[in-house]
Short mmCIF file of C-alpha atoms in Angstrom, two decimals:
data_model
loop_
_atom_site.label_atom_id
_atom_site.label_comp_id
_atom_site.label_asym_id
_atom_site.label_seq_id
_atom_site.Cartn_x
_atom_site.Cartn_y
_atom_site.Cartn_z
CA UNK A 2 28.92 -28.55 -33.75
CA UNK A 3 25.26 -27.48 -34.91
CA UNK A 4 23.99 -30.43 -32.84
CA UNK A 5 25.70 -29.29 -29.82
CA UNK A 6 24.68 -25.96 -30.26
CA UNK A 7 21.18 -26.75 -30.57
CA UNK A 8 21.60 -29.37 -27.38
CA UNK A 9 22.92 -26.87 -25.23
CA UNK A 10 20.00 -24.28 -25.93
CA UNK A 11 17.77 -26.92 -25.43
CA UNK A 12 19.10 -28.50 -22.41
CA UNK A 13 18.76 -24.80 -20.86
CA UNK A 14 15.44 -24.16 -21.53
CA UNK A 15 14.39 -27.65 -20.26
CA UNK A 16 16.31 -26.23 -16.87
CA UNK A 17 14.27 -23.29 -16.41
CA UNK A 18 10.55 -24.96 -17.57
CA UNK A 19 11.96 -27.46 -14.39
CA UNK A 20 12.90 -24.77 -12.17
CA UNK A 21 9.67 -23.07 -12.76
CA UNK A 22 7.55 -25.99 -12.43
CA UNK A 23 9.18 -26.39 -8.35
CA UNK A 24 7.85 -22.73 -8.05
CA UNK A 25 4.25 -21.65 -6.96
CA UNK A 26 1.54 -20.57 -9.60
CA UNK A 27 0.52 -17.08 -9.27
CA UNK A 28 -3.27 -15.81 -10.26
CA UNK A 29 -4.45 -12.79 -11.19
CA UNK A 30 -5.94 -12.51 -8.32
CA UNK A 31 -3.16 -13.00 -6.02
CA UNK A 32 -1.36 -10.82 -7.87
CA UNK A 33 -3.25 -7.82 -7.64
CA UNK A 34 -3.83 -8.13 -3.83
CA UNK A 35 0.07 -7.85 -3.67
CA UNK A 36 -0.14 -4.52 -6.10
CA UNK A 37 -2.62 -2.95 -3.58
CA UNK A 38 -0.21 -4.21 -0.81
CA UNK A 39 3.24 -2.48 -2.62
CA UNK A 40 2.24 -0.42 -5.41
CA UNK A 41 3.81 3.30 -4.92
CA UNK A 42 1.25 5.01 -6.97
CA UNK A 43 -1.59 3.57 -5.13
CA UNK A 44 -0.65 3.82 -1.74
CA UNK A 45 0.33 7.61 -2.65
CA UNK A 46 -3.31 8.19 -3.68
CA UNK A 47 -4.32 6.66 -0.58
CA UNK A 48 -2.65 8.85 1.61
CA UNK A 49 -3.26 11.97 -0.43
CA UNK A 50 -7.02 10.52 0.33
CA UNK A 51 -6.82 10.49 3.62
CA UNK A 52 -4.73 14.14 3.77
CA UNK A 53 -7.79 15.51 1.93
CA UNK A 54 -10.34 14.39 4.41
CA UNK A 55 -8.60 16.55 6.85
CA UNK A 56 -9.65 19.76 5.40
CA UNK A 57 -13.67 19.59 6.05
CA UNK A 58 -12.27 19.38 10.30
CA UNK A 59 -10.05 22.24 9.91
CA UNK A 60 -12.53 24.54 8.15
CA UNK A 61 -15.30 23.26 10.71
CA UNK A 62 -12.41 24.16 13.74
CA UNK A 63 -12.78 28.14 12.27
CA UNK A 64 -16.67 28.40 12.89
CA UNK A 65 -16.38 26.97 16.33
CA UNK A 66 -14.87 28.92 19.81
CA UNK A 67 -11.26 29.42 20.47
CA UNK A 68 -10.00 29.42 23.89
CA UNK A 69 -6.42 29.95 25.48
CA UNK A 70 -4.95 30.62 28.22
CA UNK A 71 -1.51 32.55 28.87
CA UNK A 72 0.17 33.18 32.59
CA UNK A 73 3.52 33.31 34.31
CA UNK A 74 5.19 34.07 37.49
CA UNK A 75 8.15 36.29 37.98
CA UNK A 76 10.67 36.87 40.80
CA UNK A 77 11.60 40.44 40.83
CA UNK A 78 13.42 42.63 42.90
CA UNK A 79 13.28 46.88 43.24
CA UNK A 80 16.06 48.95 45.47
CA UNK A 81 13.90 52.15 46.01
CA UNK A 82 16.81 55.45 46.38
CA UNK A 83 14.91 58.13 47.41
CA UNK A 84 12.72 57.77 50.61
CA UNK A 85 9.06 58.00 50.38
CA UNK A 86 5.91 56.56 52.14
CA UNK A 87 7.34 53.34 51.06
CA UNK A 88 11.05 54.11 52.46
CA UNK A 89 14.63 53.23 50.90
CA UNK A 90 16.00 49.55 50.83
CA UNK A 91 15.52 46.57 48.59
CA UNK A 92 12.03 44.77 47.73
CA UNK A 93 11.89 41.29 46.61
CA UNK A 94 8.62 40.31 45.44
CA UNK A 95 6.83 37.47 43.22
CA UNK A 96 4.39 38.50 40.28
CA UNK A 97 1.83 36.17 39.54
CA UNK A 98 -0.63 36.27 36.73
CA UNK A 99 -2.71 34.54 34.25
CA UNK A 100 -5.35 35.54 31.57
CA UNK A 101 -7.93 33.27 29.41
CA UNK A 102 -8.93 34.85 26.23
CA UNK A 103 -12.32 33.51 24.46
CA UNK A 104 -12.67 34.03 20.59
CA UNK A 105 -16.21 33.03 19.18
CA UNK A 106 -16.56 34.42 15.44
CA UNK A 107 -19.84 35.12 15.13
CA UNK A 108 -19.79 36.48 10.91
CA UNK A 109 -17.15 35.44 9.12
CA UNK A 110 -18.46 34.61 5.89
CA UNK A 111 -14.79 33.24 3.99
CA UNK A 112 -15.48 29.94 7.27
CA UNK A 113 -18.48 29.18 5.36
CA UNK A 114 -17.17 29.79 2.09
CA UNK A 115 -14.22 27.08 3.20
CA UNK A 116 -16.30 25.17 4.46
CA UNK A 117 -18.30 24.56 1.72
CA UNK A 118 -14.67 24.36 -0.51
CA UNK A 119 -13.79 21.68 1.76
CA UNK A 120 -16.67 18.94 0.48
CA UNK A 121 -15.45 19.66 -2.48
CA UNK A 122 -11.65 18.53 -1.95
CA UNK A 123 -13.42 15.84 0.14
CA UNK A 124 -15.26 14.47 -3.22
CA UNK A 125 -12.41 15.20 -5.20
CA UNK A 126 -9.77 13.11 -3.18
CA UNK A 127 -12.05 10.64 -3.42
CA UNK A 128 -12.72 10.20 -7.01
CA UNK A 129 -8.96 10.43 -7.36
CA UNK A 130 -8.47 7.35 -5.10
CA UNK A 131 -10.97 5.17 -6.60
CA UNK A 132 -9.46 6.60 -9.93
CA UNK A 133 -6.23 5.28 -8.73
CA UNK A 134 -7.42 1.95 -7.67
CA UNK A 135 -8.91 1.52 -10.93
CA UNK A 136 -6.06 2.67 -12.89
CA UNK A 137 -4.12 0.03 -10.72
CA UNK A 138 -6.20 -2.60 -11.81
CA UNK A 139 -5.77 -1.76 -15.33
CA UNK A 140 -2.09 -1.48 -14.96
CA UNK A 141 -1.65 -4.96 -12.65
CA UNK A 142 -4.03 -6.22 -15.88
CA UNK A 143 -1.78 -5.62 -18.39
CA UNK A 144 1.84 -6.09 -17.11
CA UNK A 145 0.30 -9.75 -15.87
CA UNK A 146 -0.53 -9.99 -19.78
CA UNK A 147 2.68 -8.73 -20.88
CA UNK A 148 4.64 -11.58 -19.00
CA UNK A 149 2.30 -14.30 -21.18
CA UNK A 150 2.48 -12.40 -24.01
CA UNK A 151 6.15 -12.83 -23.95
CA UNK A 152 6.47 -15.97 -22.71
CA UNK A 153 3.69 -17.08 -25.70
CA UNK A 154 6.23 -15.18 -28.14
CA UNK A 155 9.00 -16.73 -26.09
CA UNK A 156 7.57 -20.07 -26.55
CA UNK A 157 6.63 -19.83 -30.40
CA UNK A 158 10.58 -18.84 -31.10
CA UNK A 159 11.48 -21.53 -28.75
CA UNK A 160 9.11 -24.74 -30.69
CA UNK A 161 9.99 -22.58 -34.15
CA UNK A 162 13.76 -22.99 -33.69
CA UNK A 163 13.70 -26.59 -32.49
CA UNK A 164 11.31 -27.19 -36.07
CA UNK A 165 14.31 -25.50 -37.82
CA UNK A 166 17.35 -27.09 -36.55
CA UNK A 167 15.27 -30.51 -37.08
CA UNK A 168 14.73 -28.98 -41.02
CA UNK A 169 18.19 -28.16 -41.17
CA UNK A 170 19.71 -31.46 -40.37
CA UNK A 171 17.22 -33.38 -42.36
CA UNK A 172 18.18 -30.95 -45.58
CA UNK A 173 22.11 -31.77 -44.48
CA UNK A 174 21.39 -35.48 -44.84
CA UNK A 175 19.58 -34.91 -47.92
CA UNK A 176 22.35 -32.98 -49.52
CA UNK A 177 25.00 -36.01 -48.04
CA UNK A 178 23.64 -38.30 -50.12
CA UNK A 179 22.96 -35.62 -53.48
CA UNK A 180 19.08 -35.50 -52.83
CA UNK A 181 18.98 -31.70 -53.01
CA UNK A 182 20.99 -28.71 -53.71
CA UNK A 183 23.40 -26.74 -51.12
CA UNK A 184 21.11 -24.08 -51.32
CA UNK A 185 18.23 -25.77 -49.74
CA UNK A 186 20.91 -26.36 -46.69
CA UNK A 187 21.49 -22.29 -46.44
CA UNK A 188 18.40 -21.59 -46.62
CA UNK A 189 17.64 -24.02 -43.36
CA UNK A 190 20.79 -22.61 -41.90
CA UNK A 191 19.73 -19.36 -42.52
CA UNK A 192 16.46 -19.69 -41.29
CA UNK A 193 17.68 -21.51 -38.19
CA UNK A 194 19.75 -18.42 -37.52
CA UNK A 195 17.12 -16.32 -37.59
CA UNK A 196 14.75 -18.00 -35.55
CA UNK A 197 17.78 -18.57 -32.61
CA UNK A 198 17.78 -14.51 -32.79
CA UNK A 199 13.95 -14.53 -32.61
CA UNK A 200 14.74 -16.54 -29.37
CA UNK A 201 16.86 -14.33 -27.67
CA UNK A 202 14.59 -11.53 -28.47
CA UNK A 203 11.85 -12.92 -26.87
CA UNK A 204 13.95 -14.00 -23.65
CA UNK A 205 14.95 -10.25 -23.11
CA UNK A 206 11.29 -9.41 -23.65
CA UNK A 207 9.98 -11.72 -20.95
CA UNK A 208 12.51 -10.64 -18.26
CA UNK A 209 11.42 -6.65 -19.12
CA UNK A 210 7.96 -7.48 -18.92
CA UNK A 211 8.87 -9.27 -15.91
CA UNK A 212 10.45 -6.50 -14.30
CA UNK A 213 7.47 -4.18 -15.68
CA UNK A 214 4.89 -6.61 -13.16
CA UNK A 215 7.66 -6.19 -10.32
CA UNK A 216 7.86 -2.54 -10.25
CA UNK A 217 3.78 -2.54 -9.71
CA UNK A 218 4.05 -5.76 -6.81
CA UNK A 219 7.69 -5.93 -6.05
CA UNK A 220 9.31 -9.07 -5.35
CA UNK A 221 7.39 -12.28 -6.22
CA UNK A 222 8.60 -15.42 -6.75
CA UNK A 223 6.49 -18.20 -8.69
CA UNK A 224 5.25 -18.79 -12.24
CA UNK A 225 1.76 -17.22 -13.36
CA UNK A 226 -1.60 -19.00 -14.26
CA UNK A 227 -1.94 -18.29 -18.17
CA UNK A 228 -4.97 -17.81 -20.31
CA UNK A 229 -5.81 -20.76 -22.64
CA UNK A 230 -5.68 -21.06 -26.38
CA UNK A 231 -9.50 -20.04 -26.30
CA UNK A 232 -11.39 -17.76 -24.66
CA UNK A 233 -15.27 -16.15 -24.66
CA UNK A 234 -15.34 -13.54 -26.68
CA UNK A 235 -18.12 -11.15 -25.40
CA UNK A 236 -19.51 -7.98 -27.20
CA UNK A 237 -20.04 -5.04 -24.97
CA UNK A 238 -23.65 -4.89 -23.56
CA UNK A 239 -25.16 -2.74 -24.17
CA UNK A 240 -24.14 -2.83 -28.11
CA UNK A 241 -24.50 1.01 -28.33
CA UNK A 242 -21.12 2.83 -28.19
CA UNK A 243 -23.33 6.37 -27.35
CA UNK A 244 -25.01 4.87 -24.35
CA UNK A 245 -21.45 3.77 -23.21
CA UNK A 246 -20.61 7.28 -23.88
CA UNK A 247 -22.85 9.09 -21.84
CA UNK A 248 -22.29 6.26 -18.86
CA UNK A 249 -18.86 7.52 -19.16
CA UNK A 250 -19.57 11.16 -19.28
CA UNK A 251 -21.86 10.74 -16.26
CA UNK A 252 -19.66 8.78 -13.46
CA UNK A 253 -16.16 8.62 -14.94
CA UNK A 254 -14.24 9.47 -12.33
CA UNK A 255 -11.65 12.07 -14.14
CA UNK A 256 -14.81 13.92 -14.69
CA UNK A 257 -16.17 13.78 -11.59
CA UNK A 258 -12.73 14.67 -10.06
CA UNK A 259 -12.53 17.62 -12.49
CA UNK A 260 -16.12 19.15 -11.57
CA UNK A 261 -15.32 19.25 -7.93
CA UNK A 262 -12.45 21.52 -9.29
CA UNK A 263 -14.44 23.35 -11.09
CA UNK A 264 -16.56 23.88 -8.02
CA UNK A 265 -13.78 24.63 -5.99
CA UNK A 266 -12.24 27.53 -8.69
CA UNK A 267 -16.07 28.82 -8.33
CA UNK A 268 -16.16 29.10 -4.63
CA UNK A 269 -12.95 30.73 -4.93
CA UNK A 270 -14.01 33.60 -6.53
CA UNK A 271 -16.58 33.94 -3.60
CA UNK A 272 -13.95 33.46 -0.94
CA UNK A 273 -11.69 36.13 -2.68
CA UNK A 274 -15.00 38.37 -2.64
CA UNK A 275 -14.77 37.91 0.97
CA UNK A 276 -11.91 40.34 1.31
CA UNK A 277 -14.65 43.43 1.11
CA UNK A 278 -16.86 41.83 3.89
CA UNK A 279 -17.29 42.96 7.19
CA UNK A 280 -16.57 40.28 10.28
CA UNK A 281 -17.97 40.46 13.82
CA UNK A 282 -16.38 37.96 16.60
CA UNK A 283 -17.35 37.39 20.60
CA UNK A 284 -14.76 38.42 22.54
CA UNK A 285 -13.93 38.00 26.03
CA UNK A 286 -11.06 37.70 28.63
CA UNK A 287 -10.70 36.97 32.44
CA UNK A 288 -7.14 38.39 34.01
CA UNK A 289 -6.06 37.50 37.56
CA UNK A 290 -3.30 39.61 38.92
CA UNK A 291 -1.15 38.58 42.07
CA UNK A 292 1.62 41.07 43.11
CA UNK A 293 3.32 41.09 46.42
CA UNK A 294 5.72 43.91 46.19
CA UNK A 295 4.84 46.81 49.04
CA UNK A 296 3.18 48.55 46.33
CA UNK A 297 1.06 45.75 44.84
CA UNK A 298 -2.20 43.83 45.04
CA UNK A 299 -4.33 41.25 43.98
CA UNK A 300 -7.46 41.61 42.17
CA UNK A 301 -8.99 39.67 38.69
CA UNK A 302 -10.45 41.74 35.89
CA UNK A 303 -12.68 40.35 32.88
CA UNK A 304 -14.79 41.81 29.77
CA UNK A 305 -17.37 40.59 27.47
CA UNK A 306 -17.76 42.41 24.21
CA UNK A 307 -18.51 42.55 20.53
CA UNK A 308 -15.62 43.19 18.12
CA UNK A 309 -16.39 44.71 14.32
CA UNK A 310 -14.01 45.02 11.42
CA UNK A 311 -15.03 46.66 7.80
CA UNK A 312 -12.13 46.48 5.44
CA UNK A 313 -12.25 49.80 3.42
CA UNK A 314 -9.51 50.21 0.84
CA UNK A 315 -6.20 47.90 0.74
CA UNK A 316 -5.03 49.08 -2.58
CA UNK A 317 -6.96 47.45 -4.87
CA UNK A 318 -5.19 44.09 -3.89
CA UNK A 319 -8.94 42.35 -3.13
CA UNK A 320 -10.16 42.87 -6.90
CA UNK A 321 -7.05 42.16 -7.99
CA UNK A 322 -7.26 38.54 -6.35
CA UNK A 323 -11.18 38.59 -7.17
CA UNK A 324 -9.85 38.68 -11.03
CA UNK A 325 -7.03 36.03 -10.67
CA UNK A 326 -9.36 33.83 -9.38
CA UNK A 327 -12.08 34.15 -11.96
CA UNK A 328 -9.18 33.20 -14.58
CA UNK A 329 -8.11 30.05 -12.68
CA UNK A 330 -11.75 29.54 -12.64
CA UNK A 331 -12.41 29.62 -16.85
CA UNK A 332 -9.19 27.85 -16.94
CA UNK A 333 -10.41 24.94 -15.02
CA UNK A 334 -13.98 25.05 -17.20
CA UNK A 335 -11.84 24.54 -19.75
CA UNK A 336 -9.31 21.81 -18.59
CA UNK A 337 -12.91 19.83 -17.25
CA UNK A 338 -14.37 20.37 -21.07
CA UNK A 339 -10.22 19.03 -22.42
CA UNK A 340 -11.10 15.98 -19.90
CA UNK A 341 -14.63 15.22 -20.97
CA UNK A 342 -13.08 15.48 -24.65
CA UNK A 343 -10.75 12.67 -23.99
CA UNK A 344 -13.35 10.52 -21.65
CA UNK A 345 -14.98 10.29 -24.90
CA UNK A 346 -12.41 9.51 -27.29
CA UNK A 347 -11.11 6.66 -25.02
CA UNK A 348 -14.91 5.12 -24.43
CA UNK A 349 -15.57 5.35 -28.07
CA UNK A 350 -12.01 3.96 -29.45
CA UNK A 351 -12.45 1.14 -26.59
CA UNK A 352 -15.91 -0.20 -27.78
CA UNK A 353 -14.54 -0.31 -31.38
CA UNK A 354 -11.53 -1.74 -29.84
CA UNK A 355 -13.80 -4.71 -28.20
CA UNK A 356 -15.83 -5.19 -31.30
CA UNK A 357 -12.52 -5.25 -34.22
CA UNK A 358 -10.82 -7.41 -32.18
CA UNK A 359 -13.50 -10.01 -31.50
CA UNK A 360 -13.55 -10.03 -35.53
CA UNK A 361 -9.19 -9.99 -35.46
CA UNK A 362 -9.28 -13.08 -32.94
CA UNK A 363 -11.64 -15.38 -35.22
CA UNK A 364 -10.03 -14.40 -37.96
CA UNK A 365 -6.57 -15.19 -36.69
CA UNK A 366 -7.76 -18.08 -35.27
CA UNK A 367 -8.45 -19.58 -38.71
CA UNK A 368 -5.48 -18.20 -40.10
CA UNK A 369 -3.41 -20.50 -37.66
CA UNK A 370 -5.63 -23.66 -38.59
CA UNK A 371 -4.79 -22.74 -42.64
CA UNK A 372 -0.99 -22.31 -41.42
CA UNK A 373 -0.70 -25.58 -39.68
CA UNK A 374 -2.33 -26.82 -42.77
CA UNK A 375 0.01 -25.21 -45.66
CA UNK A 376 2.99 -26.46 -43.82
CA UNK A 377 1.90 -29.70 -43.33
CA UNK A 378 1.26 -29.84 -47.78
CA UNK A 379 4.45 -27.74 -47.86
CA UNK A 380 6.44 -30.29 -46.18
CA UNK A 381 5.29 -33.58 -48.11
CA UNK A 382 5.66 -31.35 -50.87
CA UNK A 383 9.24 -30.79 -50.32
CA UNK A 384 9.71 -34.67 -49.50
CA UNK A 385 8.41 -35.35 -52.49
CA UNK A 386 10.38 -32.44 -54.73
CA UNK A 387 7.90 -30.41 -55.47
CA UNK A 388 8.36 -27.90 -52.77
CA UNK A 389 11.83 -25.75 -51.89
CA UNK A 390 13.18 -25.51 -48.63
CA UNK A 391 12.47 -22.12 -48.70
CA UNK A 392 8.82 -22.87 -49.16
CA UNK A 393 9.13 -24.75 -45.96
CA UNK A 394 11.24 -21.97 -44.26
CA UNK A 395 8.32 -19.37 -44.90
CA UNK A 396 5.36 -21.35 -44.48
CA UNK A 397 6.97 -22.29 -40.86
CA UNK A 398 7.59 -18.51 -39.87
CA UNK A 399 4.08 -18.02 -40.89
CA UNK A 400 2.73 -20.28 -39.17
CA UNK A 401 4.24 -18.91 -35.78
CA UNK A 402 3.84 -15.11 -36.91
CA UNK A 403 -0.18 -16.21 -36.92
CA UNK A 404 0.08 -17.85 -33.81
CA UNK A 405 1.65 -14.65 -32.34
CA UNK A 406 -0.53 -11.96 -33.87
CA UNK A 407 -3.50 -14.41 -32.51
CA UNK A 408 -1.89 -14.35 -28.56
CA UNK A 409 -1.58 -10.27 -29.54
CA UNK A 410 -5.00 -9.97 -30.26
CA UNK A 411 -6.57 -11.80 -27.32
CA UNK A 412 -4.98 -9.88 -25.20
CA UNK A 413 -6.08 -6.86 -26.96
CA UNK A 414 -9.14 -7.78 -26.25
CA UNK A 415 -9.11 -8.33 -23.01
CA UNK A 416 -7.04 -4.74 -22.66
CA UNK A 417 -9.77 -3.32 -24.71
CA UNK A 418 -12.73 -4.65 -23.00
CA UNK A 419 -10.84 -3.27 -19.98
CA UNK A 420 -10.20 0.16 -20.89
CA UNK A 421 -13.92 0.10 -21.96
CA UNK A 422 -15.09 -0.32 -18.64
CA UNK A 423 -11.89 2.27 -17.07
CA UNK A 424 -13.44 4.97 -19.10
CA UNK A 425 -17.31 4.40 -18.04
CA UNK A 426 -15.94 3.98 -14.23
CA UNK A 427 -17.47 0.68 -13.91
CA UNK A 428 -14.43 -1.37 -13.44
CA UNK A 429 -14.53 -3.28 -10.21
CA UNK A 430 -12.60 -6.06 -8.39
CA UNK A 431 -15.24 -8.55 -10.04
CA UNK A 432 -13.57 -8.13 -12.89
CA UNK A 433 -10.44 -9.14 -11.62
CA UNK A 434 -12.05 -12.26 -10.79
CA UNK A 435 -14.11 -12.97 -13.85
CA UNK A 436 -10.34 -12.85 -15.81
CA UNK A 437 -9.01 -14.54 -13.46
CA UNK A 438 -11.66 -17.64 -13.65
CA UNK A 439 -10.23 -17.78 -17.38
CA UNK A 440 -6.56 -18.95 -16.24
CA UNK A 441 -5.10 -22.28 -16.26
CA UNK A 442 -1.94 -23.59 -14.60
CA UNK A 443 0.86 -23.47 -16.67
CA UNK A 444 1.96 -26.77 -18.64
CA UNK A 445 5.56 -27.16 -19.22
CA UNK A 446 5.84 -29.02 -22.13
CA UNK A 447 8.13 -31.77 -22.87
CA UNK A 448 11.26 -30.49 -24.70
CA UNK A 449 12.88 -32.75 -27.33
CA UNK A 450 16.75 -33.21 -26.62
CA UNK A 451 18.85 -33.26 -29.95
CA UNK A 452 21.61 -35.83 -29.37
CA UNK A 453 24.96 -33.97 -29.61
CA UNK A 454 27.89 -35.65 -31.91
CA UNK A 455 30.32 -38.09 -30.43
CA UNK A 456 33.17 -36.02 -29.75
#
């Protein structure tokens, strides 16, 4: 019954390694022109981009003349009682008339101020969209890792239970024919158990990290081109974690983002100032006047003139919003100073983050070689009776624990050397393709078929 067991796991992962190989292979690359095609997040930022860019033409539209023009005609009708030098009896008459008003503001000091808030949103919007395109990048980056990450892990539980179902019916011949002790067989069995449950641990985790790269590029079909065993390990350049700090402080884009806001809390205070200054606006109109009741005429009037306003008291309600403003102002100092805080924390924790795990992948890297090493000698030592099966047991969960923690820490590397270049703002779509020169189609290895019993 173990043999079936094992045959029908097998026989099902063979299925999907030949349903994925009928699929097309997916690149980074590829992938992350769908995320800019479907992601929510970045095609929000977009539009909010594009919103933004509106403002600079509507506080330009205030400074410049406003026409418009009003008019109408009217059917009336007047039944006159009393006589007169116009007589009794019923008039009906039309009334036709139209006016164009001109409004040219010629001081209005709160258009300039708005203006001049309006580069700011401008800039702002901006920094937030290439913010967002960047923070897509680093979030197509990682769910694409994720998947291989769990399909690595997926694989490793995969090769480590097929190792221990071989180990456990080698230690049930054994103990057929009195080599060993039932205990060596439970401790196979047991360790075959737990490696099956390591299997459908991992399955679960590639389908959620699956779904995790669908919710940034939506539907895809295909399998993805994976990183190989071995890949450059760079140190950042240049190898001086304050110079990477100041880049960051200088043209991170959070920063730059949160000094427009600054800029704009600043001018706000002016604009609110505003409220005690005086306006003059050009004014003019040009009326034209048909009426042809008995008593009417016809005749056009117009005037040209200057109009003044001087706001003197309104109840204190101008200081009042001078003051408000002024607090949203030292507020947003202090969110900007919160922002450059954390600019620096994430640049400085990202270099080390680059330079430990350069250090974490060699050292893994020999830890897997010495692995692969101990349970070879742990296995001829067992053949030979020197060795338990629980030697064997733990020197093969080791081995595939290294060979995890060494997939872990590549792509910590990668994510760190990313989040390096996030933080300084230098993270462009060259990146993208210098990763994506590092992938490899995927190889479905051959899976070895246990042959179930004769029923």
């Amino acid at each position: 019954m173990k043999k079936i067991f094992v045959f029908c796991g097998v026989a099902f992962l063979a299925a999907n390694a030949m349903a994925d190989t009928g699929k097309a292979t997916l690149d980074l690359a590829a992938v992350f022109s769908r995320a800019l095609l479907n992601d929510p997040g970045y095609l929000q930022a977009k539009e909010l981009r594009n919103a933004a860019t509106e403002s600079e033409s509507q506080a330009i539209a205030q400074l410049l003349p406003f026409f418009s023009v009003s008019g109408g005609s009217d059917w009336n009708y007047l039944y006159n009682k009393k006589s007169g030098f116009q007589g009794q009896g019923l008039q009906r008459y039309w009334v036709h008339q139209f006016t164009v008003n001109l409004n040219q503001p010629v001081f209005h000091w709160e258009y300039w101020v708005q203006l001049s808030q309006s580069e700011n949103e401008t800039a702002k919007a901006e920094a937030e969209f290439h913010n967002a395109y960047q923070d897509l990048m680093v979030r197509t980056i990682e769910a694409y890792l994720d998947v291989l990450h769990a399909k690595d892990n997926l694989s490793f539980a995969v090769a480590e239970k097929e190792s221990l179902s071989r180990q456990l019916e080698q230690a049930q011949q054994r103990f057929d024919v009195g080599l060993i002790a039932i205990t060596d067989v439970l401790e196979a069995q047991s360790g075959f158990d737990g490696a099956h449950a390591s299997e459908i641990f991992a399955q679960n985790s590639v389908d959620n990290a699956r779904e995790g790269l669908r919710e940034i590029i939506d539907e895809y079909q295909g399998v993805l081109a994976e990183l190989p065993n071995e890949i450059p390990l760079m140190k950042p350049d240049p190898l001086d974690i304050d110079q990477w700090a100041v880049a960051a402080d200088n043209q991170n884009l959070d920063i730059i983002a949160g000094q427009n806001q600054v800029e704009l809390a600043r001018k706000a205070i002016e604009l609110q100032r505003t409220g005690h200054y005086p306006t003059v606006d050009v004014v003019g109109d040009y009326g034209y006047l048909d009426n042809a009741s008995s008593f009417g005429g016809r005749g056009d009037t117009g005037s040209v003139g200057l109009q003044f306003n001087l706001p003197i008291f309104e109840g204190g309600a101008v200081n009042s919003r001078v003051r408000e403003a002024l607090y949203r102002f030292n507020a947003e100092k202090n969110r900007l100073l919160a922002v450059r805080r954390q600019v620096t924390r994430k640049v400085r924790n990202a270099y080390r983050g680059v330079i430990s795990t350069i250090s974490q992948v060699k050292a893994l890297r020999s830890t897997v070689k010495s692995s692969t090493m101990s349970l070879k000698a742990t296995e001829v030592g067992f053949e030979v009776g020197t060795r338990t099966m629980v030697d064997v047991v733990n020197e093969r969960r080791n081995l595939f624990e290294a060979q995890k923690n060494l997939s872990e820490a590549r792509n910590s590397y990668i994510m760190n050397w990313v989040g390096l270049k996030e933080s300084a703002s230098s993270l462009a779509e060259s990146d993208i393709d210098t990763l994506n020169d590092l992938l490899v189609s995927p190889v479905v290895a051959s899976t070895p078929v246990v042959e179930p019993d004769p029923m």
